[in-house]
PDB file of C-alpha atoms in Angstrom:
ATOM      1  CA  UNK A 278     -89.081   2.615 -74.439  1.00  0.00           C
ATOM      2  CA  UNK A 279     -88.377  -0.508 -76.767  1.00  0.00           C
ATOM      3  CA  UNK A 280     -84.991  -1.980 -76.580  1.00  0.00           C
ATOM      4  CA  UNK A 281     -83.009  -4.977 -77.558  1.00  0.00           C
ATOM      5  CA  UNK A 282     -79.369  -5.666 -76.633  1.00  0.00           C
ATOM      6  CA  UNK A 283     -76.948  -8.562 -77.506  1.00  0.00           C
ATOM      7  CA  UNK A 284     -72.867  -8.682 -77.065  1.00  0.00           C
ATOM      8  CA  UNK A 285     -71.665  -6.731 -79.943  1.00  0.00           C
ATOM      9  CA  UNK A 286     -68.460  -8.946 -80.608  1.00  0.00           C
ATOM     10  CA  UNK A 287     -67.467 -12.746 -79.715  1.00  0.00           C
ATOM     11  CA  UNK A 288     -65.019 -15.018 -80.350  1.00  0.00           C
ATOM     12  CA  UNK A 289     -65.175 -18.899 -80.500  1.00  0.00           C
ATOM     13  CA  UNK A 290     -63.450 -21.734 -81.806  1.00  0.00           C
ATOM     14  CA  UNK A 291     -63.606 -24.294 -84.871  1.00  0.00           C
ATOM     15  CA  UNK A 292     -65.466 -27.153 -83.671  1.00  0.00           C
ATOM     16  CA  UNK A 293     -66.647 -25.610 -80.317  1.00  0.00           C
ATOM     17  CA  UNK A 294     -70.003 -24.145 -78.993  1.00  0.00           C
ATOM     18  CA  UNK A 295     -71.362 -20.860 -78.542  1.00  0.00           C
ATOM     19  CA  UNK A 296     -74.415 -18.772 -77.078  1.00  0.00           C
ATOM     20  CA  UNK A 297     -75.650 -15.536 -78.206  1.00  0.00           C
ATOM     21  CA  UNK A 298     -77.644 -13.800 -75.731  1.00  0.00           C
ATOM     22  CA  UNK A 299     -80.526 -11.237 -76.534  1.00  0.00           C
ATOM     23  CA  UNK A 300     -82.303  -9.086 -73.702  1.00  0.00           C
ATOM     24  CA  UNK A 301     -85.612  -7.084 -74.560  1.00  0.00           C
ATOM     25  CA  UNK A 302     -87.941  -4.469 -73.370  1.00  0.00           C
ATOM     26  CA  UNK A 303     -91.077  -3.801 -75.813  1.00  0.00           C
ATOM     27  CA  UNK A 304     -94.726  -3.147 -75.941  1.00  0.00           C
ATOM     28  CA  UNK A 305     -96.106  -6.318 -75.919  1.00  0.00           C
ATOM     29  CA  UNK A 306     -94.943  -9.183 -77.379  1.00  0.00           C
ATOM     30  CA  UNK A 307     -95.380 -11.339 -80.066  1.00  0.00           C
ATOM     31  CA  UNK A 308     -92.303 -13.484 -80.553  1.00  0.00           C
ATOM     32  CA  UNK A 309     -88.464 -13.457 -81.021  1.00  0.00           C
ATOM     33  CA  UNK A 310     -86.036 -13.773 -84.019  1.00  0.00           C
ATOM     34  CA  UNK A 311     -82.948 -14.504 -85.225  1.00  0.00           C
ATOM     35  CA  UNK A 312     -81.362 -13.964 -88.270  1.00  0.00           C
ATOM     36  CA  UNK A 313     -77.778 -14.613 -89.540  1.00  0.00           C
ATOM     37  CA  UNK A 314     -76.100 -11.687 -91.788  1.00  0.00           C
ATOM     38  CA  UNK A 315     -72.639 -12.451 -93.524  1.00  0.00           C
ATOM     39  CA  UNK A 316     -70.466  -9.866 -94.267  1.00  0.00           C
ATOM     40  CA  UNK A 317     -71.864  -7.838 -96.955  1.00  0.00           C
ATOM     41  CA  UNK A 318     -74.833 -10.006 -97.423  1.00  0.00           C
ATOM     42  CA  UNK A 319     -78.793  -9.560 -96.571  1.00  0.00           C
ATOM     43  CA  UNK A 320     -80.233 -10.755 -92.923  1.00  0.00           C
ATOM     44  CA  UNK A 321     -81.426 -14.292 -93.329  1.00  0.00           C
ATOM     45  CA  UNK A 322     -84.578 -15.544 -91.186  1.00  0.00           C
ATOM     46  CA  UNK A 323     -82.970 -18.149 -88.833  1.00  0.00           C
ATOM     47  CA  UNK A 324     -85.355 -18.891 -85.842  1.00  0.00           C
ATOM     48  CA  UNK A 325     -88.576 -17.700 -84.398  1.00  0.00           C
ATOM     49  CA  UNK A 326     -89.678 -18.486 -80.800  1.00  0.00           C
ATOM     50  CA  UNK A 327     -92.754 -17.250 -79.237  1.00  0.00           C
ATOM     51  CA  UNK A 328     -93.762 -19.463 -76.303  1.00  0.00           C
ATOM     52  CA  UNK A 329     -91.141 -20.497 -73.215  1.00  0.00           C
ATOM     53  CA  UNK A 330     -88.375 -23.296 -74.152  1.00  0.00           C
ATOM     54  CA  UNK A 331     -85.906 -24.335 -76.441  1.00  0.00           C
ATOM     55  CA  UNK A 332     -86.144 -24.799 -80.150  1.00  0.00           C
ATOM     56  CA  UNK A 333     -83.259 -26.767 -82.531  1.00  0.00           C
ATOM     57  CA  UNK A 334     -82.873 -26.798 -85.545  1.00  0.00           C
ATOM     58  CA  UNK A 335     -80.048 -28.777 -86.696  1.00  0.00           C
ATOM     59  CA  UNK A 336     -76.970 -27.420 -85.463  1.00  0.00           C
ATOM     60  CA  UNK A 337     -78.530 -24.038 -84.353  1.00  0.00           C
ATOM     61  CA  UNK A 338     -81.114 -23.892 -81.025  1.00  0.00           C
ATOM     62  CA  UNK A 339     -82.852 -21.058 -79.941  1.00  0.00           C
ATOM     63  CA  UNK A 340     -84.691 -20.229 -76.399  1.00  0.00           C
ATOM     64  CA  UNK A 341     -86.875 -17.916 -75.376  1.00  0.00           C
ATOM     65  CA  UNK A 342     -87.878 -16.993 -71.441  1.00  0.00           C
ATOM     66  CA  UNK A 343     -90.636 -14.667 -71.543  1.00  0.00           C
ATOM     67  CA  UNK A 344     -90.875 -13.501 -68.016  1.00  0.00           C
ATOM     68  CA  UNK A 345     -87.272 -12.528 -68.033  1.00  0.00           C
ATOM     69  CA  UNK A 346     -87.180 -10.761 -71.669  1.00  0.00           C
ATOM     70  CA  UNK A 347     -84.433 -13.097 -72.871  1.00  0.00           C
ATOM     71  CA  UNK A 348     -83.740 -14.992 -75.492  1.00  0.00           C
ATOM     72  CA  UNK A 349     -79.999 -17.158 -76.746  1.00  0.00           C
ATOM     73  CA  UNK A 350     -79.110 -18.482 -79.899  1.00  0.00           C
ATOM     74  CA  UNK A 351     -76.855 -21.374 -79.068  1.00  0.00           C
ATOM     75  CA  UNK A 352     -74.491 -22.685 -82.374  1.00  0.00           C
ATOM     76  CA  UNK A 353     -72.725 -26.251 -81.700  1.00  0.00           C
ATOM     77  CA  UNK A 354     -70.140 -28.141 -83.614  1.00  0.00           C
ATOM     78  CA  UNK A 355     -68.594 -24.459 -84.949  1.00  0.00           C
ATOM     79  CA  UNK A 356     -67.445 -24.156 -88.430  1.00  0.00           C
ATOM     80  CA  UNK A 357     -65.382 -21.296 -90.586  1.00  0.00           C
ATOM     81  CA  UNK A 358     -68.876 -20.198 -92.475  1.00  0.00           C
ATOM     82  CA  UNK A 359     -70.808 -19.635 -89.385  1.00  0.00           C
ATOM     83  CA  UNK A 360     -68.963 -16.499 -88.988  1.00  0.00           C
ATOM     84  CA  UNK A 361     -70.931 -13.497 -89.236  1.00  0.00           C
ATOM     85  CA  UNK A 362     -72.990 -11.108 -87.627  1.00  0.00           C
ATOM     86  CA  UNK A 363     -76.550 -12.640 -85.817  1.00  0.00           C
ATOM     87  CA  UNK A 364     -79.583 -10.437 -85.400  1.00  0.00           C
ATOM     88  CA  UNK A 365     -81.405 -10.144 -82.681  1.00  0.00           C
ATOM     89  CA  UNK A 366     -85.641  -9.097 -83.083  1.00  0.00           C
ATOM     90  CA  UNK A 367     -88.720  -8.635 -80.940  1.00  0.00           C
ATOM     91  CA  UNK A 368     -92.102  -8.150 -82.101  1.00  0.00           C
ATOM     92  CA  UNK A 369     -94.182  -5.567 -80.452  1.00  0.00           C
ATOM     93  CA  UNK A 370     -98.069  -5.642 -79.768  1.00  0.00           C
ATOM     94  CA  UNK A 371     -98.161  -3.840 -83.604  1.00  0.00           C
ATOM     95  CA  UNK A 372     -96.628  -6.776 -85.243  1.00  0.00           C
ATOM     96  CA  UNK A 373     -93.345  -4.195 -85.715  1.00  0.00           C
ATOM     97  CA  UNK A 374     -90.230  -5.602 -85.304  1.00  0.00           C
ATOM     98  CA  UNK A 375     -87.723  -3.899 -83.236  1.00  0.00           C
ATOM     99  CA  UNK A 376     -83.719  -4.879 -83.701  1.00  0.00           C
ATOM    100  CA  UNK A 377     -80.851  -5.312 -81.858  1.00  0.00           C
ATOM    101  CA  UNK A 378     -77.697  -4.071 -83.558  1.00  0.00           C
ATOM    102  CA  UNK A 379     -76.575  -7.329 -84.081  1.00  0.00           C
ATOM    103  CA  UNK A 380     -73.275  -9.661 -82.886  1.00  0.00           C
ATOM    104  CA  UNK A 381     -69.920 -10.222 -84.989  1.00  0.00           C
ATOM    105  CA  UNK A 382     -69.229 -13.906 -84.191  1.00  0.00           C
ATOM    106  CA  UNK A 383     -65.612 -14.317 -85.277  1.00  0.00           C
ATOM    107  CA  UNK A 384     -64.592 -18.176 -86.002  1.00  0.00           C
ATOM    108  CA  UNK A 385     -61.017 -18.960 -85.120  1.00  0.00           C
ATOM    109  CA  UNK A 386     -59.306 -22.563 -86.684  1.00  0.00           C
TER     110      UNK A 386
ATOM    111  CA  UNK B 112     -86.796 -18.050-107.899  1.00  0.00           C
ATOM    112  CA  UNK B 113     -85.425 -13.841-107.902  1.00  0.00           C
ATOM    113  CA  UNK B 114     -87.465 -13.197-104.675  1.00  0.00           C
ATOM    114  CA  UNK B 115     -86.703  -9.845-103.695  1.00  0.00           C
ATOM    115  CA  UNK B 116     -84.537  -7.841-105.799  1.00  0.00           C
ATOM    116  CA  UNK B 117     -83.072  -4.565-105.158  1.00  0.00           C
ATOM    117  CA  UNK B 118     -81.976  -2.138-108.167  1.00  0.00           C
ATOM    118  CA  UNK B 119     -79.216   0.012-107.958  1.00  0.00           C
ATOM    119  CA  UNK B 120     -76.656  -2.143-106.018  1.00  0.00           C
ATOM    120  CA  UNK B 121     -74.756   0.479-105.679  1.00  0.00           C
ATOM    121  CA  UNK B 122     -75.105   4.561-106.335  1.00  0.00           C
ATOM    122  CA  UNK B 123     -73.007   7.905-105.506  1.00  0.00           C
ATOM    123  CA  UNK B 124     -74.339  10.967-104.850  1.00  0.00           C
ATOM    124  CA  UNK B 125     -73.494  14.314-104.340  1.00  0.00           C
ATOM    125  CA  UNK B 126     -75.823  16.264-102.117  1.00  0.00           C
ATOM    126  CA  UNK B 127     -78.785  17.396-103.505  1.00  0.00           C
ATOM    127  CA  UNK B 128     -78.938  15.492-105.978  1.00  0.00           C
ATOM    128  CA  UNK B 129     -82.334  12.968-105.960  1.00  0.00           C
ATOM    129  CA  UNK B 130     -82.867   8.722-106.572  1.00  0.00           C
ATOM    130  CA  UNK B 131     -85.147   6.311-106.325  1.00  0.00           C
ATOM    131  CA  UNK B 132     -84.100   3.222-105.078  1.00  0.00           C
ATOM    132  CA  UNK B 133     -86.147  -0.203-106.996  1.00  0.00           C
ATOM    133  CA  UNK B 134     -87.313  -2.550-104.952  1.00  0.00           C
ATOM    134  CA  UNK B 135     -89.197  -5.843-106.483  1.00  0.00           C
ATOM    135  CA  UNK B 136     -90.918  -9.226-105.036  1.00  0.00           C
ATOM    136  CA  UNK B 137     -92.058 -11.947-106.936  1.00  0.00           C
ATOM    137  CA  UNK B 138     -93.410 -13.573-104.062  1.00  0.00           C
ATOM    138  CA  UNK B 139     -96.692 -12.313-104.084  1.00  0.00           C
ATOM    139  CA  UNK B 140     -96.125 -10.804-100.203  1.00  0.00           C
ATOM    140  CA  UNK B 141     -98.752  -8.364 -98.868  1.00  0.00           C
ATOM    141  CA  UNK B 142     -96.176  -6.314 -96.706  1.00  0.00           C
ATOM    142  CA  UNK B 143     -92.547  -4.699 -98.135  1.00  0.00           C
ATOM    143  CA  UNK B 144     -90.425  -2.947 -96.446  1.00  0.00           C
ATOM    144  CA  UNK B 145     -87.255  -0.527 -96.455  1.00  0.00           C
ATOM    145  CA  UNK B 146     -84.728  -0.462 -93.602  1.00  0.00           C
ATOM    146  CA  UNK B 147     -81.418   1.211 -93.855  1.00  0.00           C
ATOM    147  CA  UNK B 148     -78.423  -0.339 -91.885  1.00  0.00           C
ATOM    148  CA  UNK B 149     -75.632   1.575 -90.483  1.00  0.00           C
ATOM    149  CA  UNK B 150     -72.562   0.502 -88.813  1.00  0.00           C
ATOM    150  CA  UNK B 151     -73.291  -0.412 -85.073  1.00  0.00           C
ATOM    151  CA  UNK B 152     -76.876   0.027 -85.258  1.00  0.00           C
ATOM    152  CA  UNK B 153     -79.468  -2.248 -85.839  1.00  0.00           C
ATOM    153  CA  UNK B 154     -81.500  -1.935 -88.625  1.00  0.00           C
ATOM    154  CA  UNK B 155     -83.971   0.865 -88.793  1.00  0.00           C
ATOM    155  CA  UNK B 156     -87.578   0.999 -90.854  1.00  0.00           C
ATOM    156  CA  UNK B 157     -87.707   3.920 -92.739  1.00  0.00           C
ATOM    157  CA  UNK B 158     -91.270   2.952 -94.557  1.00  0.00           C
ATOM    158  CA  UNK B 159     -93.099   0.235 -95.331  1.00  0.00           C
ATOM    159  CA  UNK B 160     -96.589  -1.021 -97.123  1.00  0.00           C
ATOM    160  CA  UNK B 161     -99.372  -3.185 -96.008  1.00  0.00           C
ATOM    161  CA  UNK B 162    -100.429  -3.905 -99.319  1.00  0.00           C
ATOM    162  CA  UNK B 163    -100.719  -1.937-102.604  1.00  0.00           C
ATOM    163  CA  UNK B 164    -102.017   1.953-102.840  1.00  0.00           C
ATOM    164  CA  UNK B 165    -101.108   2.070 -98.821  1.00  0.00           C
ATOM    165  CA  UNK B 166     -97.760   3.320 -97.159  1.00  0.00           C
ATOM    166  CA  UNK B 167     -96.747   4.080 -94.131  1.00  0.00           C
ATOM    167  CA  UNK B 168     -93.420   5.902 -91.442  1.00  0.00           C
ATOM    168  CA  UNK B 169     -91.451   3.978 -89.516  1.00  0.00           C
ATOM    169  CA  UNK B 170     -88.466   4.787 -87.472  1.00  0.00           C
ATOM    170  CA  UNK B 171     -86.755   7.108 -89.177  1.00  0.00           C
ATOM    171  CA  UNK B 172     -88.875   8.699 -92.697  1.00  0.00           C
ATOM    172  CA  UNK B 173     -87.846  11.984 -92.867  1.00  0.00           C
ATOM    173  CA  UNK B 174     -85.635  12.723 -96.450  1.00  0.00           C
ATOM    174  CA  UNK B 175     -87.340   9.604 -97.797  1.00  0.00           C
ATOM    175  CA  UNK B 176     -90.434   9.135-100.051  1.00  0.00           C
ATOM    176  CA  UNK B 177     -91.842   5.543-100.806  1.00  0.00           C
ATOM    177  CA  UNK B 178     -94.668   4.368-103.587  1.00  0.00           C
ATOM    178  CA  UNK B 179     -96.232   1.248-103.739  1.00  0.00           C
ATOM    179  CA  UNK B 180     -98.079   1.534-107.251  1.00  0.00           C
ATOM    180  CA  UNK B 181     -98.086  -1.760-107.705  1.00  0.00           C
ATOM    181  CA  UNK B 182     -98.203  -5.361-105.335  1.00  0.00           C
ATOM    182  CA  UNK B 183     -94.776  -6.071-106.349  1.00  0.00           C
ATOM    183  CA  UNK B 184     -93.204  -3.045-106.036  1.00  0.00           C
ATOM    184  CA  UNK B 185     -92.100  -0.819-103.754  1.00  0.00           C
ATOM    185  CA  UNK B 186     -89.938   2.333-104.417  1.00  0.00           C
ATOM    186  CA  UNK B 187     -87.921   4.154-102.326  1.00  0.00           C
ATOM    187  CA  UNK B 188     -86.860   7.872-103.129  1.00  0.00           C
ATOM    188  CA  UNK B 189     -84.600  10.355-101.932  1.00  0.00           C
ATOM    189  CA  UNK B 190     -85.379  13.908-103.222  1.00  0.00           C
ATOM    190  CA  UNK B 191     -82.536  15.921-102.076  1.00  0.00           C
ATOM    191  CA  UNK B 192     -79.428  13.554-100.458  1.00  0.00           C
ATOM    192  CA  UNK B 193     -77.695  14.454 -97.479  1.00  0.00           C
ATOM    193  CA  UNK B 194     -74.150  13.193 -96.185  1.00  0.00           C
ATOM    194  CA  UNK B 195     -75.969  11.413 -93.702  1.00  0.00           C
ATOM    195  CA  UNK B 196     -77.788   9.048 -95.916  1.00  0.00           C
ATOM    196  CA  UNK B 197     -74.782   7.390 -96.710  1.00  0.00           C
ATOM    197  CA  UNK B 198     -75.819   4.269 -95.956  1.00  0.00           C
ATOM    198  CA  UNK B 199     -76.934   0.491 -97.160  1.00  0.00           C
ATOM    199  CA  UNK B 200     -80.651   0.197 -97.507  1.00  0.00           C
ATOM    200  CA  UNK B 201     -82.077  -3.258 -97.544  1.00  0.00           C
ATOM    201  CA  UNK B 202     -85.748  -3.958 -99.139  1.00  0.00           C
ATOM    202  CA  UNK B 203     -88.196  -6.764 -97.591  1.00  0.00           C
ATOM    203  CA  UNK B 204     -91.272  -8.057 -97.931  1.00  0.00           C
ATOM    204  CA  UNK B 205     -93.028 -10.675 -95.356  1.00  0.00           C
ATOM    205  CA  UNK B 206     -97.060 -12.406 -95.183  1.00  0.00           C
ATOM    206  CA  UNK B 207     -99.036 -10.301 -92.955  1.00  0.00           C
ATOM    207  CA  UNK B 208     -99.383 -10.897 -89.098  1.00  0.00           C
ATOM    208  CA  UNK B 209     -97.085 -12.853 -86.888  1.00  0.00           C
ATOM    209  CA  UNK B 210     -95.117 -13.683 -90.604  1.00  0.00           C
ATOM    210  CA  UNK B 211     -93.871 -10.087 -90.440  1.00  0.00           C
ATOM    211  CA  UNK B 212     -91.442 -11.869 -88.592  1.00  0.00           C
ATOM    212  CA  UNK B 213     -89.583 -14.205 -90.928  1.00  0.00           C
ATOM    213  CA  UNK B 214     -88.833 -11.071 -93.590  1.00  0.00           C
ATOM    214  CA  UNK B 215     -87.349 -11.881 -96.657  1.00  0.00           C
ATOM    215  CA  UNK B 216     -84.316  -9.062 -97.512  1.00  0.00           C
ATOM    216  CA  UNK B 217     -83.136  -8.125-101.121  1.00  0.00           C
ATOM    217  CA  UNK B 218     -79.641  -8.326-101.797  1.00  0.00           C
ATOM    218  CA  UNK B 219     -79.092  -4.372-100.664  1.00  0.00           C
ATOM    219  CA  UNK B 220     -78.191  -1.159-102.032  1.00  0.00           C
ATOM    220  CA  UNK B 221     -75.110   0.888-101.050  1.00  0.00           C
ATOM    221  CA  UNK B 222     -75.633   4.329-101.182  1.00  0.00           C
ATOM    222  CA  UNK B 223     -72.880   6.828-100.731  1.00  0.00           C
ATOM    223  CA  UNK B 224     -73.476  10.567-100.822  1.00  0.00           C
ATOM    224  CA  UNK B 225     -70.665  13.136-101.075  1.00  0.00           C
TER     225      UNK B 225
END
């Protein structure tokens, strides 16, 4: 079967750094994403990564290993409005995209 | 700049009774979708259209009814509600192929049925 799963809670600190891991399992592949959901808000596209490695943009970085299924979303220099939920997402060999259920990231001063 | 906009916002129901949820792009996309999210679940596909006249199921269809009439459009309807599509239902729409991916979301649609 197709399956994603991420933490469902974590806890950092103003200022500090953080990693979001994501594990898959789907019928083929064709590429991971993240998006960022505030409370009460839409999902908002935040990364894609479909070959090996590390992508950054700005203060947000995403990496992708293939052979393991796993992918992180690392967030540096923390602040109060990064807090919400991220979204982890595969893409299977049909171009569907199949989703984790997502991890609270709670920002403390 | 609207991109995708969702119409109700919000909507109560008692059971039985029937709505169509309004979804509309202005971003000329090829593919919409509509995905309900539920507390501790990711979000699911309930149907979605590869361009206009076509629909299809995804994950979880049954109760729902979708028409695509029109490019820009994409409707969502619920002909007799149940309890258990309480819910908020997001709209999307995305380019075709690996740009499925990067899916742009409406603002959502908060459905509660009594």
């Amino acid at each position: 079967g197709q399956n994603i799963d991420q933490p469902t809670e974590m806890t950092a600190t103003e200022g500090a750094i953080v990693q979001i891991n994501c594990t898959y399992q789907t019928s083929g592949f064709n590429g991971l994403f993240w998006y960022q959901q505030h409370a009460g808000e839409a999902p908002t596209f935040l990364s894609y990564n479909v070959l090996d490695g590390l992508e950054e943009k700005g203060r947000f970085s995403s990496f992708l290993s293939r052979s393991k299924g796993y992918s992180y979303l690392l967030l540096k220099e923390l602040q109060m409005k990064d807090s919400a939920s991220y979204l982890c997402a595969a893409m299977d060999s049909n171009y569907q995209l199949i989703w984790g259920a997502g991890t609270k990231l709670i920002i403390k001063p | 700049n609207a991109g995708v906009t969702q119409t109700p916002k919000f909507r109560v129901l008692k059971t039985g009774q029937s709505m169509t949820l309004l979804c509309a792009q202005d971003m000329n996309h090829e593919y919409m979708y509509w995905y309900r999210q539920d507390p501790g679940m990711g979000l699911r596909l309930i149907h979605y259209s590869v361009g206009e006249g076509t629909t299809a199921k995804g994950e979880v269809p049954d109760g729902y009814n979708v028409s695509r009439l029109k490019k820009q459009n994409f409707l969502l309807g619920l002909e007799s509600a149940a309890p258990s599509q309480t819910s908020v239902y997001f709209c999307a729409s995305s380019l075709p192929g690996v740009d499925t991916g990067e899916l742009f979301f409406g603002e959502g649609s908060r459905l509660t049925v009594l």
